[in-house]
Short mmCIF file of C-alpha atoms in Angstrom, two decimals:
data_model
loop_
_atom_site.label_atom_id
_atom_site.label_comp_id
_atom_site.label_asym_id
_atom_site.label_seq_id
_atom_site.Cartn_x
_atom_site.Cartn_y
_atom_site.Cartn_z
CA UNK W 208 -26.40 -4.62 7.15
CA UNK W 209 -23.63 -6.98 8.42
CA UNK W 210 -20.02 -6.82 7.91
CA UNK W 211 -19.59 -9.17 4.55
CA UNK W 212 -15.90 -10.30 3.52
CA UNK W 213 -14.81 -12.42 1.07
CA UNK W 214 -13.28 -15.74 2.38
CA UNK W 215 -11.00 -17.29 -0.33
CA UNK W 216 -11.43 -21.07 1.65
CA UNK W 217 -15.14 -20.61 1.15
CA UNK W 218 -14.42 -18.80 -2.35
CA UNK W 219 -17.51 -16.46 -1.77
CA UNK W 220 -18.15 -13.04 0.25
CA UNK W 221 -20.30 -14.17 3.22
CA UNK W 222 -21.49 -12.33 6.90
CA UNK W 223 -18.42 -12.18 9.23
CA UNK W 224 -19.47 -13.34 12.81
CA UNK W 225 -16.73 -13.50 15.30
CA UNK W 226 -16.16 -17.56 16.99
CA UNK W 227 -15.79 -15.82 20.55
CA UNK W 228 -18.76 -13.54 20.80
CA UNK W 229 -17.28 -12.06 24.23
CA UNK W 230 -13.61 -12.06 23.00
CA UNK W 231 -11.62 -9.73 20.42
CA UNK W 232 -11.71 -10.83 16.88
CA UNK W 233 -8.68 -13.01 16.22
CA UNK W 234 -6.09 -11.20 13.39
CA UNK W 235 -3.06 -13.16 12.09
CA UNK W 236 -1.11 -11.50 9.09
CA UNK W 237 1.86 -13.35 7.78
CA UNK W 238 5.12 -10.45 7.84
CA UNK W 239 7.87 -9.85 5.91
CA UNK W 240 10.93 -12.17 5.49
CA UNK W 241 13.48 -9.67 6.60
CA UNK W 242 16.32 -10.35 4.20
CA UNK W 243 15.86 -7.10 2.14
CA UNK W 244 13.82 -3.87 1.98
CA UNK W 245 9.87 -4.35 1.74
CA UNK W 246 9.10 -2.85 -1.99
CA UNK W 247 5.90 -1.06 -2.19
CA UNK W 248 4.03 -3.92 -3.57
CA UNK W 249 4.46 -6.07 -0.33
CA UNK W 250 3.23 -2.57 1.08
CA UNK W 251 0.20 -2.77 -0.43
CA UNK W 252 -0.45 -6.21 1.22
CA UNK W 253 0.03 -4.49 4.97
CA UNK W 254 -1.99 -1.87 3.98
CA UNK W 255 -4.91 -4.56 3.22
CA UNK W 256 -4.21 -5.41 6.40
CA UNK W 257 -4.37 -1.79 8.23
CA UNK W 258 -7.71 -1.01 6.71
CA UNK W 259 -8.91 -4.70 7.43
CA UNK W 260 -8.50 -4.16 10.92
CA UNK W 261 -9.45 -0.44 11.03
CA UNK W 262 -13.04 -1.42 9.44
CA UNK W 263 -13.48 -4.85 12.29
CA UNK W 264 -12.63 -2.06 14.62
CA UNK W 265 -14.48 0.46 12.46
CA UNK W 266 -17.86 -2.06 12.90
CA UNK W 267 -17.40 -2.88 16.57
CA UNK W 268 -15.32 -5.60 17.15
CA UNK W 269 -12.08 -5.32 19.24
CA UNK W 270 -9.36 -7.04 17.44
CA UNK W 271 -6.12 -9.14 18.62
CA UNK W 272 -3.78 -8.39 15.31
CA UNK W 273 -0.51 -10.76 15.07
CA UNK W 274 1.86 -10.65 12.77
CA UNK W 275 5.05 -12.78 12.64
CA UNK W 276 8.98 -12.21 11.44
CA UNK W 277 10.30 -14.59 9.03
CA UNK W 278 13.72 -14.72 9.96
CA UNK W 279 14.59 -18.12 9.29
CA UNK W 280 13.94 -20.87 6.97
CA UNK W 281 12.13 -19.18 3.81
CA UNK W 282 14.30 -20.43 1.39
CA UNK W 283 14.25 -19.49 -2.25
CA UNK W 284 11.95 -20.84 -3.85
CA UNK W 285 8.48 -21.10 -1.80
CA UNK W 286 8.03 -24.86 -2.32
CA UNK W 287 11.64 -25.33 -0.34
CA UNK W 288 14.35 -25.43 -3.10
CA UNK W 289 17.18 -23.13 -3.16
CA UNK W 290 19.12 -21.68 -0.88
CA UNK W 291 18.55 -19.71 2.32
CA UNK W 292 17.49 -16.09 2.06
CA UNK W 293 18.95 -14.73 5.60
CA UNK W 294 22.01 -16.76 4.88
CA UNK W 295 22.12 -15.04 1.15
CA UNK W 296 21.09 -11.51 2.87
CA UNK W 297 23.98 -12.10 4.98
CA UNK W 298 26.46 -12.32 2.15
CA UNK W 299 24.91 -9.55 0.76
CA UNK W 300 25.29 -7.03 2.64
CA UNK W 301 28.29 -8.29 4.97
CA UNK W 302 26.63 -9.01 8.12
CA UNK W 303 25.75 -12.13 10.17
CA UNK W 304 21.68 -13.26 9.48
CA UNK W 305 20.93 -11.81 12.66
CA UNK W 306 22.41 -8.78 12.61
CA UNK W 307 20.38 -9.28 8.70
CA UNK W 308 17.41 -9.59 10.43
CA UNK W 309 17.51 -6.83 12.77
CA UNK W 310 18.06 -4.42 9.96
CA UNK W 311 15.31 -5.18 7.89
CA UNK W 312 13.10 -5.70 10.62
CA UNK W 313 13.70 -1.92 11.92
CA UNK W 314 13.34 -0.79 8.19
CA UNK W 315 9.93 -2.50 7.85
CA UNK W 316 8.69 -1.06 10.79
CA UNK W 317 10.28 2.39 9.64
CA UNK W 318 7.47 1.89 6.60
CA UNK W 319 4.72 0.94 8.21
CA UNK W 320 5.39 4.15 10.47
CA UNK W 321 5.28 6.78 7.18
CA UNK W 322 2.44 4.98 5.97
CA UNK W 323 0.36 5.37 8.76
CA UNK W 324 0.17 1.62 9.16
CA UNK W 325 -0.64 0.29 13.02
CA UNK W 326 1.44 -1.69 14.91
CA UNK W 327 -0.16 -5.59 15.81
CA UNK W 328 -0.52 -5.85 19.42
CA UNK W 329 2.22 -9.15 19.01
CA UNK W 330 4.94 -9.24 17.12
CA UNK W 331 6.34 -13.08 16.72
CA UNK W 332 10.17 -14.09 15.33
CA UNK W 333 10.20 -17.27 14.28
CA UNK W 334 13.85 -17.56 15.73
CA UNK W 335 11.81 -16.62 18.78
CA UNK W 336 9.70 -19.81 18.66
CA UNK W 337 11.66 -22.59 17.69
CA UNK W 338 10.85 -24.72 20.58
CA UNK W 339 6.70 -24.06 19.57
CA UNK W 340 7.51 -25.25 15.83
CA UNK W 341 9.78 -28.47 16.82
CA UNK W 342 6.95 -29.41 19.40
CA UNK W 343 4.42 -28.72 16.37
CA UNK W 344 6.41 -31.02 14.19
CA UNK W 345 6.65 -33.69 16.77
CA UNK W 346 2.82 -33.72 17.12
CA UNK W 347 2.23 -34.31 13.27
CA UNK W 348 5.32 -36.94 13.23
CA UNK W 349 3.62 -38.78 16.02
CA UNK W 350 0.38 -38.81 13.90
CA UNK W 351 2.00 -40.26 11.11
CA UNK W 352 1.78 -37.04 8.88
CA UNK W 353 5.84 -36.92 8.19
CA UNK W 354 8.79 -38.64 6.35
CA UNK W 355 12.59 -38.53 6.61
CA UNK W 356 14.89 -37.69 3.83
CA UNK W 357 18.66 -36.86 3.97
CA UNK W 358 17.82 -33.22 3.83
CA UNK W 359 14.96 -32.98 6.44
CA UNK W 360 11.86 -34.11 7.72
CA UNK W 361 8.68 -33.18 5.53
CA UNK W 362 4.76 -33.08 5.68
CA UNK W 363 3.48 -36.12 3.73
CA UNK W 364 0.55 -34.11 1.95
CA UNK W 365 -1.04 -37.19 0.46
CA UNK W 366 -1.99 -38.10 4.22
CA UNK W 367 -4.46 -35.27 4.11
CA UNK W 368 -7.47 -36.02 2.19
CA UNK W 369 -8.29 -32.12 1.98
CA UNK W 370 -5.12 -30.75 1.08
CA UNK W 371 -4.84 -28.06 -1.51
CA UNK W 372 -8.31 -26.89 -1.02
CA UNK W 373 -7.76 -23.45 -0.34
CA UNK W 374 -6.32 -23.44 -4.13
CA UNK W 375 -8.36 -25.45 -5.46
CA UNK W 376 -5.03 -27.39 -6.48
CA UNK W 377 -5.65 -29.71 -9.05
CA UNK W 378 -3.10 -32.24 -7.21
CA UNK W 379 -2.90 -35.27 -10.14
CA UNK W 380 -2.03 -32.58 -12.36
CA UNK W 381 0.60 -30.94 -10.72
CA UNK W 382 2.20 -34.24 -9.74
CA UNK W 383 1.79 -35.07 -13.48
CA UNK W 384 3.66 -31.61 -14.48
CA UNK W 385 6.26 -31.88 -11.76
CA UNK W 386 9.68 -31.95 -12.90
CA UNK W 387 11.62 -34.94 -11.92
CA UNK W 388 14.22 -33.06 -10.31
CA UNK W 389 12.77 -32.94 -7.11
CA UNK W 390 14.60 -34.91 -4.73
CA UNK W 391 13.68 -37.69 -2.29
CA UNK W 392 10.32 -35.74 -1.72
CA UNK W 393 7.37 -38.60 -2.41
CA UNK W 394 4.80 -36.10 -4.11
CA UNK W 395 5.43 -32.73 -5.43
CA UNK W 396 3.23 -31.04 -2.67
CA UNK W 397 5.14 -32.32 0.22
CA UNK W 398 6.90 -29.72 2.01
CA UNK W 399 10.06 -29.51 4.49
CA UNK W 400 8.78 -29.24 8.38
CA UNK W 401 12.68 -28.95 9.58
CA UNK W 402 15.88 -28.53 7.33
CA UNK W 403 18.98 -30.28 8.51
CA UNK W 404 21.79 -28.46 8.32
CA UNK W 405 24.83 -29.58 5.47
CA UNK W 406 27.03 -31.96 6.59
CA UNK W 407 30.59 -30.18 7.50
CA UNK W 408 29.08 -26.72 7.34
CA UNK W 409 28.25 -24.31 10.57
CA UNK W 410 25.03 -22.69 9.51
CA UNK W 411 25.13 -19.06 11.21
CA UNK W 412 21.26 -20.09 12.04
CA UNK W 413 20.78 -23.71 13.38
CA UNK W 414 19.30 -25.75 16.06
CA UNK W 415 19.23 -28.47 18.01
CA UNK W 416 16.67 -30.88 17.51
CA UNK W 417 14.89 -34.74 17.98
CA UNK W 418 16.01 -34.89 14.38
CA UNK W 419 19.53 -33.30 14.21
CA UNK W 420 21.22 -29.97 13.67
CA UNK W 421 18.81 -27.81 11.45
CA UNK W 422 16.17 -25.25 11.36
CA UNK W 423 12.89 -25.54 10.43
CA UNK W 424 11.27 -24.90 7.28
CA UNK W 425 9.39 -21.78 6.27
CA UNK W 426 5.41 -22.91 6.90
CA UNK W 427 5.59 -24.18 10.39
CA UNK W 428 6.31 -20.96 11.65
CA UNK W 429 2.81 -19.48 11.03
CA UNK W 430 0.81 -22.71 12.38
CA UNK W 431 2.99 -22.73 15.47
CA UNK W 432 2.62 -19.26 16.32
CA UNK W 433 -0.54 -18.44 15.28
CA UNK W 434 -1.80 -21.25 17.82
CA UNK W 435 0.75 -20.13 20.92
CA UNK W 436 -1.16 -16.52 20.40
CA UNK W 437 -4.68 -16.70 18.76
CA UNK W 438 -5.74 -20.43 19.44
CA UNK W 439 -6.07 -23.38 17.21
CA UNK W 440 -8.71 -22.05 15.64
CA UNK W 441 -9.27 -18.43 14.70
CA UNK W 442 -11.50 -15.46 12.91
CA UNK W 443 -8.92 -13.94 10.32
CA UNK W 444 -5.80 -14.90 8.35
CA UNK W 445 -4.53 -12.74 5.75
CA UNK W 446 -1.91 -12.09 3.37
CA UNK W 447 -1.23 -11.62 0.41
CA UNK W 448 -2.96 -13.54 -3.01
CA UNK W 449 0.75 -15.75 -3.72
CA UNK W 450 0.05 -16.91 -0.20
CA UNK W 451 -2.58 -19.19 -1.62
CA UNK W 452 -1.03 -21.62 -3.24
CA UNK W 453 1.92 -22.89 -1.43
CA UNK W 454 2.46 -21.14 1.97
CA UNK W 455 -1.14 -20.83 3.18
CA UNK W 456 -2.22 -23.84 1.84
CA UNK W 457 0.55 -25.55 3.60
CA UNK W 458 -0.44 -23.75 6.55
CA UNK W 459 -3.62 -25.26 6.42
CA UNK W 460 -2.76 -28.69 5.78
CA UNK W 461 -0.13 -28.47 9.06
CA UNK W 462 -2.78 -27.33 11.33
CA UNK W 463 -5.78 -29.63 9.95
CA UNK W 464 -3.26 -33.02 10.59
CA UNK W 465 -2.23 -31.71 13.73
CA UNK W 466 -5.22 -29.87 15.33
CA UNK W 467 -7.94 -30.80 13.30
CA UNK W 468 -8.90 -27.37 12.18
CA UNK W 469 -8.70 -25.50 9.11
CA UNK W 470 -6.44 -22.65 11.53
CA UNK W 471 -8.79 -20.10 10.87
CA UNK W 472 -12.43 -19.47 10.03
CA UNK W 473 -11.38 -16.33 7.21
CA UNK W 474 -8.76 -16.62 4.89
CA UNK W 475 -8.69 -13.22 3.35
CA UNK W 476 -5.58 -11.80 0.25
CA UNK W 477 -4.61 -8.87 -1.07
CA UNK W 478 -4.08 -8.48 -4.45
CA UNK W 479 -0.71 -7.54 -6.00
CA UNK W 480 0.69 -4.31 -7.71
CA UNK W 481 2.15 -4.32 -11.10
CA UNK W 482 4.42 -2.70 -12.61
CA UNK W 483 4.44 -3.00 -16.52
CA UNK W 484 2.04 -5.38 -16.30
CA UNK W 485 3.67 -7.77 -13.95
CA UNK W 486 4.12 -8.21 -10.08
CA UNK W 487 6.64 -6.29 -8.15
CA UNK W 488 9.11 -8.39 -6.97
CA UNK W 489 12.70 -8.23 -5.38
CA UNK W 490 13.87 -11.20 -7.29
CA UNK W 491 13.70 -9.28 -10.25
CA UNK W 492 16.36 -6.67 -9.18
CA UNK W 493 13.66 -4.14 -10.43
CA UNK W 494 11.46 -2.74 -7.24
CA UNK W 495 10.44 0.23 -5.43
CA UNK W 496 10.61 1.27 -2.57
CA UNK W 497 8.86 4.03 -0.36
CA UNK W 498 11.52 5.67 -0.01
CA UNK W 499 11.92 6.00 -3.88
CA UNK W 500 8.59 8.02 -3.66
CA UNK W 501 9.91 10.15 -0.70
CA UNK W 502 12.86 10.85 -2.79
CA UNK W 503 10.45 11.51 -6.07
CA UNK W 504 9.53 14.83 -3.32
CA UNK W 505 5.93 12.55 -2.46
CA UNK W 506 4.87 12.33 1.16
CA UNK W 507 4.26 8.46 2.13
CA UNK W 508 0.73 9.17 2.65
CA UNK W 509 0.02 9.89 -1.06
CA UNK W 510 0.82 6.02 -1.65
CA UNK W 511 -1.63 5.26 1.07
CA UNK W 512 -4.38 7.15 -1.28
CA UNK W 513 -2.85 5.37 -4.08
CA UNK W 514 -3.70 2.27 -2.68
CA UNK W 515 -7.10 3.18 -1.41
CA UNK W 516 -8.71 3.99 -5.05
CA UNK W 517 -8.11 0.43 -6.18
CA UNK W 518 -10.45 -2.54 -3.98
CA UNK W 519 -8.20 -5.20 -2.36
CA UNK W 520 -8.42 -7.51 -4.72
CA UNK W 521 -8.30 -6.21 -7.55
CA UNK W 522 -4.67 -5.51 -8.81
CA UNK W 523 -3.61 -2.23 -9.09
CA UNK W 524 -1.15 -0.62 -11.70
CA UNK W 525 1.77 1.71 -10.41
CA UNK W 526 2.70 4.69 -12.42
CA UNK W 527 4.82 7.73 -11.72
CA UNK W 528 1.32 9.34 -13.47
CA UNK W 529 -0.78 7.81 -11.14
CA UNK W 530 1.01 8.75 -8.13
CA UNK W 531 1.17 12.39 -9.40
CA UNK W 532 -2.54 11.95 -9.67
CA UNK W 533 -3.02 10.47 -6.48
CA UNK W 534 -0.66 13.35 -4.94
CA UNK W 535 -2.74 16.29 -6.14
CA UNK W 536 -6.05 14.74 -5.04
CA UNK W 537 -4.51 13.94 -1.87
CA UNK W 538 -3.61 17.84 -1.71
CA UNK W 539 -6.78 18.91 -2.75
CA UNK W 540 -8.42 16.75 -0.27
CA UNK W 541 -6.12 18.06 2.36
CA UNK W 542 -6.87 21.81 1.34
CA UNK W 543 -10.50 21.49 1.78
CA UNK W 544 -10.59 19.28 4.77
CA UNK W 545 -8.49 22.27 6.52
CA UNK W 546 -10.26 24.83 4.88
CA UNK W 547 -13.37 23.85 6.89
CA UNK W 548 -12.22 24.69 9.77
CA UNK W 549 -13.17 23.49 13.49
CA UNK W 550 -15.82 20.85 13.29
CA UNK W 551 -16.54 22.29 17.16
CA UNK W 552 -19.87 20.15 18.80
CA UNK W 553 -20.69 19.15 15.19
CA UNK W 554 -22.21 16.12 14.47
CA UNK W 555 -21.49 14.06 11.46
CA UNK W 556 -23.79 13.86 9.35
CA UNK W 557 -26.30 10.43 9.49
CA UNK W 558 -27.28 9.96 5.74
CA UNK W 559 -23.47 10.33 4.62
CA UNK W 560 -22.65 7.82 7.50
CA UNK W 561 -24.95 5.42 6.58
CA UNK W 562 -23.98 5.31 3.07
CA UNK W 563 -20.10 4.98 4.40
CA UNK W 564 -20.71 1.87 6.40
CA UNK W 565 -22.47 0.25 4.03
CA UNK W 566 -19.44 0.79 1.78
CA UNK W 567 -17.23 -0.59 4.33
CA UNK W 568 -19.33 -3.45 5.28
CA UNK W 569 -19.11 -4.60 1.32
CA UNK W 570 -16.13 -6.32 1.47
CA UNK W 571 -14.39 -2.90 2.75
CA UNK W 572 -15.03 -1.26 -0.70
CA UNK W 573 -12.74 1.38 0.27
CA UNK W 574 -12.84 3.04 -3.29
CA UNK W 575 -16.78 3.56 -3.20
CA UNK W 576 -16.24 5.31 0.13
CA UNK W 577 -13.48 7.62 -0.92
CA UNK W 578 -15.61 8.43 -3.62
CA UNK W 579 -18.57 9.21 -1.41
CA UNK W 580 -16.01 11.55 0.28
CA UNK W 581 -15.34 13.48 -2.65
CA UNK W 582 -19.39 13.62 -2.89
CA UNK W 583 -19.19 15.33 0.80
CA UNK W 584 -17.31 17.75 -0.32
CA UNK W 585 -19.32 18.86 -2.82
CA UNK W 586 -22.64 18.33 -0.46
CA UNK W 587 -24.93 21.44 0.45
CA UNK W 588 -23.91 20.89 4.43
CA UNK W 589 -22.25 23.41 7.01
CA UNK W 590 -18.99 23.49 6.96
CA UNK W 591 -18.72 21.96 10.70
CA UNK W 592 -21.00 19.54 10.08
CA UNK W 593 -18.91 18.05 6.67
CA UNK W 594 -15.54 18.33 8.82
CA UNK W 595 -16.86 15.77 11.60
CA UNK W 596 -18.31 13.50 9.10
CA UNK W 597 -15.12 13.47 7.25
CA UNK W 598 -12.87 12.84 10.39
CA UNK W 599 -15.54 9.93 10.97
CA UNK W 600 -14.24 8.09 7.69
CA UNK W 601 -10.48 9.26 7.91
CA UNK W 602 -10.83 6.80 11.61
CA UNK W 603 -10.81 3.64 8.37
CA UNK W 604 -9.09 5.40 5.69
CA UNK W 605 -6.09 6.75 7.98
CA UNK W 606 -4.79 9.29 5.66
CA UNK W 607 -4.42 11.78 9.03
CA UNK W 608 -6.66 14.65 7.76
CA UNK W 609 -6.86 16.03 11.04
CA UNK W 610 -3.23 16.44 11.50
CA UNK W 611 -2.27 17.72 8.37
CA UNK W 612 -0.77 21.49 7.92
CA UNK W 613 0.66 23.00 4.65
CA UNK W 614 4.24 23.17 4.75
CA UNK W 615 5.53 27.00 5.42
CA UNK W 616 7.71 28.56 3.06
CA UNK W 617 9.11 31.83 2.29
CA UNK W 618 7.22 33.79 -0.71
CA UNK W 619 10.09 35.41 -3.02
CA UNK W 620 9.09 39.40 -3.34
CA UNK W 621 8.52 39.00 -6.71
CA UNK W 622 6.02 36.31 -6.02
CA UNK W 623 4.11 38.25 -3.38
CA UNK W 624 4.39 41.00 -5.92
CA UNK W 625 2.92 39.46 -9.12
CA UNK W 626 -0.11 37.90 -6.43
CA UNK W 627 -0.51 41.64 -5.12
CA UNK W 628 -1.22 43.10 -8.86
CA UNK W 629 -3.10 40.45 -9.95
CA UNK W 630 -5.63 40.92 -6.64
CA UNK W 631 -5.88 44.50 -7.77
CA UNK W 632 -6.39 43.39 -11.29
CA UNK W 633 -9.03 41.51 -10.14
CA UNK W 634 -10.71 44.00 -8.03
CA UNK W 635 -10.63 46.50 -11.10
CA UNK W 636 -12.16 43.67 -13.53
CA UNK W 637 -9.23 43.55 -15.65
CA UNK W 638 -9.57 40.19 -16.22
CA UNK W 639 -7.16 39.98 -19.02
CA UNK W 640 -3.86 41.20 -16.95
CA UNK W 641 -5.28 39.03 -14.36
CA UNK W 642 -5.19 35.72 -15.75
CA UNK W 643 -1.62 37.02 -17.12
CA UNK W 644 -0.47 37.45 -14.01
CA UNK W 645 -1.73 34.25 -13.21
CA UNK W 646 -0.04 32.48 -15.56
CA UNK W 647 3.24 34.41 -14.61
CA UNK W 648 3.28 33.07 -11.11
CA UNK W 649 2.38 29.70 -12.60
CA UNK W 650 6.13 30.20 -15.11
CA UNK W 651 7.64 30.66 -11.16
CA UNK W 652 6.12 27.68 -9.57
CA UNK W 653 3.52 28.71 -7.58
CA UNK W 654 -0.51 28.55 -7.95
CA UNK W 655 -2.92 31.16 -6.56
CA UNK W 656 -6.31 30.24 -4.83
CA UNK W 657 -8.92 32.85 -4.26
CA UNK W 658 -10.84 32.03 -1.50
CA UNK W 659 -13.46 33.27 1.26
CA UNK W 660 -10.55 34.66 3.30
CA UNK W 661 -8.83 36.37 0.21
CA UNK W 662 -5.58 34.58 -2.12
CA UNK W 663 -3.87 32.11 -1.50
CA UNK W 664 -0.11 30.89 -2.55
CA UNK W 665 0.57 27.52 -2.67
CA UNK W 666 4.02 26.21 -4.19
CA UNK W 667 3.75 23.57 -7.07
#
């Protein structure tokens, strides 16, 4: 079987086969705008990504992973209305954007570290390509793609016979819905390709330009970048599912005027997390971070498993009760793995491997294959042989089950105690006073496991 993924252009799962046969496979991700803290539902979206790479790598391929740095331009509202989120970061938190920018940069980065997450191989600014996205917007304003207004220059979308595709935007209608509010644009799907800057007003981030002082609007960034580093035409772009509408379809409809392509041959999305029923989102004041689960006593990598028993894209439900969940089979998981001991020359095992890249060539139906994990442990194979195979899947799932050691602390004497009489209880067959005891060390916060090598104590 062949790697299958689901291609939202295309609207269908269908056999991936890499454009440059001899090259790596071709990743672009869109990153975070770094005005404020990632919450864990954008979190979810770069863990999509993580495991989207890990299985291309997983199958074979080698893979050149991008992911840009919006730190300009995304205003606030996606469809270039509002004001400026760096600017309104800045005011925020009483720094200049930049200084803004670096923050949350190094704080995004600080997540993707706990959760295991890898690094691209190129990170892109978009204040670090400014002269790539003016010489973008040039090209398409040469080709007759673009219109002036008093507030910028912007992509004239009903050039573009095949714009909105990726949506499936019904174009008349939203045009027929569109407020009437919405400035000197001509349709309500054009789009801003450079901002000028206010009249009598020093933006802290502006630029010189063929068009005057400005900075350019939020969906050049990706077309311009994505080209410098992966080509004009490449395997994979992701993100996540409210992409679709505005910023990827934009996207799309800059690159096809410009360089005749649809940018990339995949366009793959991540579902969202809710919480009550509705997305995460910072605008709402009401969002989570990882470090609110750190601080709940929950190691990052319990999110990660979170994540993984829920497909891509299909949306996913946060709950303090499903993280607790998630936490103790994450602990279990843990226990046995280590409990296994040294895989030594051990082989994993074929039959369970075969069944695990199937899984992962489904449209990386990560849930079926931590299920079939849970199956290995239960499996009627040698101890060495289940440890290597389930190494072999942690290389996709990442959840660092080799590394992983109980944390160490002191057993209270009256613990070690109550464990001691309730192992002679046992060894007498007084069952009674030894399910008492049991229960007494439960009252204390601790659990006792009797295995091959005698009790156990673990703190609860």
């Amino acid at each position: 079987m062949a790697l299958r993924l689901f291609d939202t252009y295309a609207r269908e799962v269908r056999e991936f086969v890499p454009l440059n046969a001899d090259g790596p496979v071709g990743l672009y991700a869109c990153g975070p705008t770094v005005y404020h803290y990632a919450h864990i539902g954008n979190l979810r979206t770069y863990l999509f990504v993580d495991w989207l790479r890990r299985g291309l790598e997983y199958c074979g391929f080698d893979v050149n992973h991008v992911m840009n740095i919006t730190d300009v331009g995304h205003l606030t509202s996606d469809a270039d209305t509002g004001e400026d989120k760096m600017e309104l970061g800045a005011l925020r938190m009483g720094m200049d954007a930049w200084e803004v920018a670096r923050f949350f940069t190094d704080a995004f980065r600080t997540d993707l570290d706990a959760l295991n997450i890898a690094n691209p191989h190129t990170w892109c600014n978009a204040t670090d390509h400014i002269a790539e996205q003016i010489e973008f917007v040039s090209d398409l304003e040469a080709k007759g793609f673009t219109y002036r207004t008093s507030d910028g220059i912007y992509f004239d979308s009903r050039r573009l016979n095949s714009y909105g595709h990726l949506a499936r935007l019904n174009i008349e209608g939203l045009q027929a819905g569109a407020r009437v509010d919405q400035g000197e644009r001509r349709f309500v799907t054009d789009f801003a390709l450079w901002k000028f800057s206010p009249k009598d007003e020093q933006r802290q981030m502006e630029w010189h330009s063929p068009w005057g002082r400005g900075f350019p609007g939020w969906h050049i960034e990706c077309s311009a970048m994505s080209a410098k580093y992966l080509g004009d035409f490449f395997d994979i772009h992701c993100g996540g599912e409210d992409h679709i509408p505005i910023h990827h379809t934009n996207e799309i409809a800059q690159t096809e005027a410009s360089r005749g392509t649809r940018l990339a041959n995949f366009w793959m999305h991540g579902y969202f997390l809710q919480l009550d029923g509705e997305k995460m989102a910072k605008s709402s004041g009401d969002f989570l971070r990882l470090t609110s689960l750190i601080e709940a006593g929950h190691d990052p990598l319990v999110y990660r498993y979170f994540c993984l028993t829920a497909h891509y894209r299909s949306k996913l439900t946060f709950s303090w009760e499903s993280i607790e969940s998630a936490a103790t089979a994450l602990g279990r998981l843990r226990q046995t793995v280590r409990d296994w001991g040294d895989a030594g020359e051990a082989a994993p095992d074929p039959g369970f491997m075969e069944e695990f890249r199937t899984h992962v060539e489904n449209d990386l139906n990560l849930p079926r294959a931590l299920a079939l994990t849970w199956d290995l442990t239960r499996a009627d194979l040698p101890d060495p042989v289940r440890k290597a195979t389930v190494l072999a899947f942690d290389v996709v799932f990442g959840l660092e089950l080799a590394e992983w050691e109980p944390e160490t602390e002191a057993v209270p004497a009256e613990v070690l105690g109550l464990a001691a009489d309730r192992q002679a209880a046992r060894e007498s067959k007084d069952w009674a006073r030894a399910d008492a005891l049991r229960d007494a060390l439960a009252e204390l916060g601790w659990t006792v496991e009797d295995t091959r090598e005698g009790p156990r104590l673990l703190k609860t």
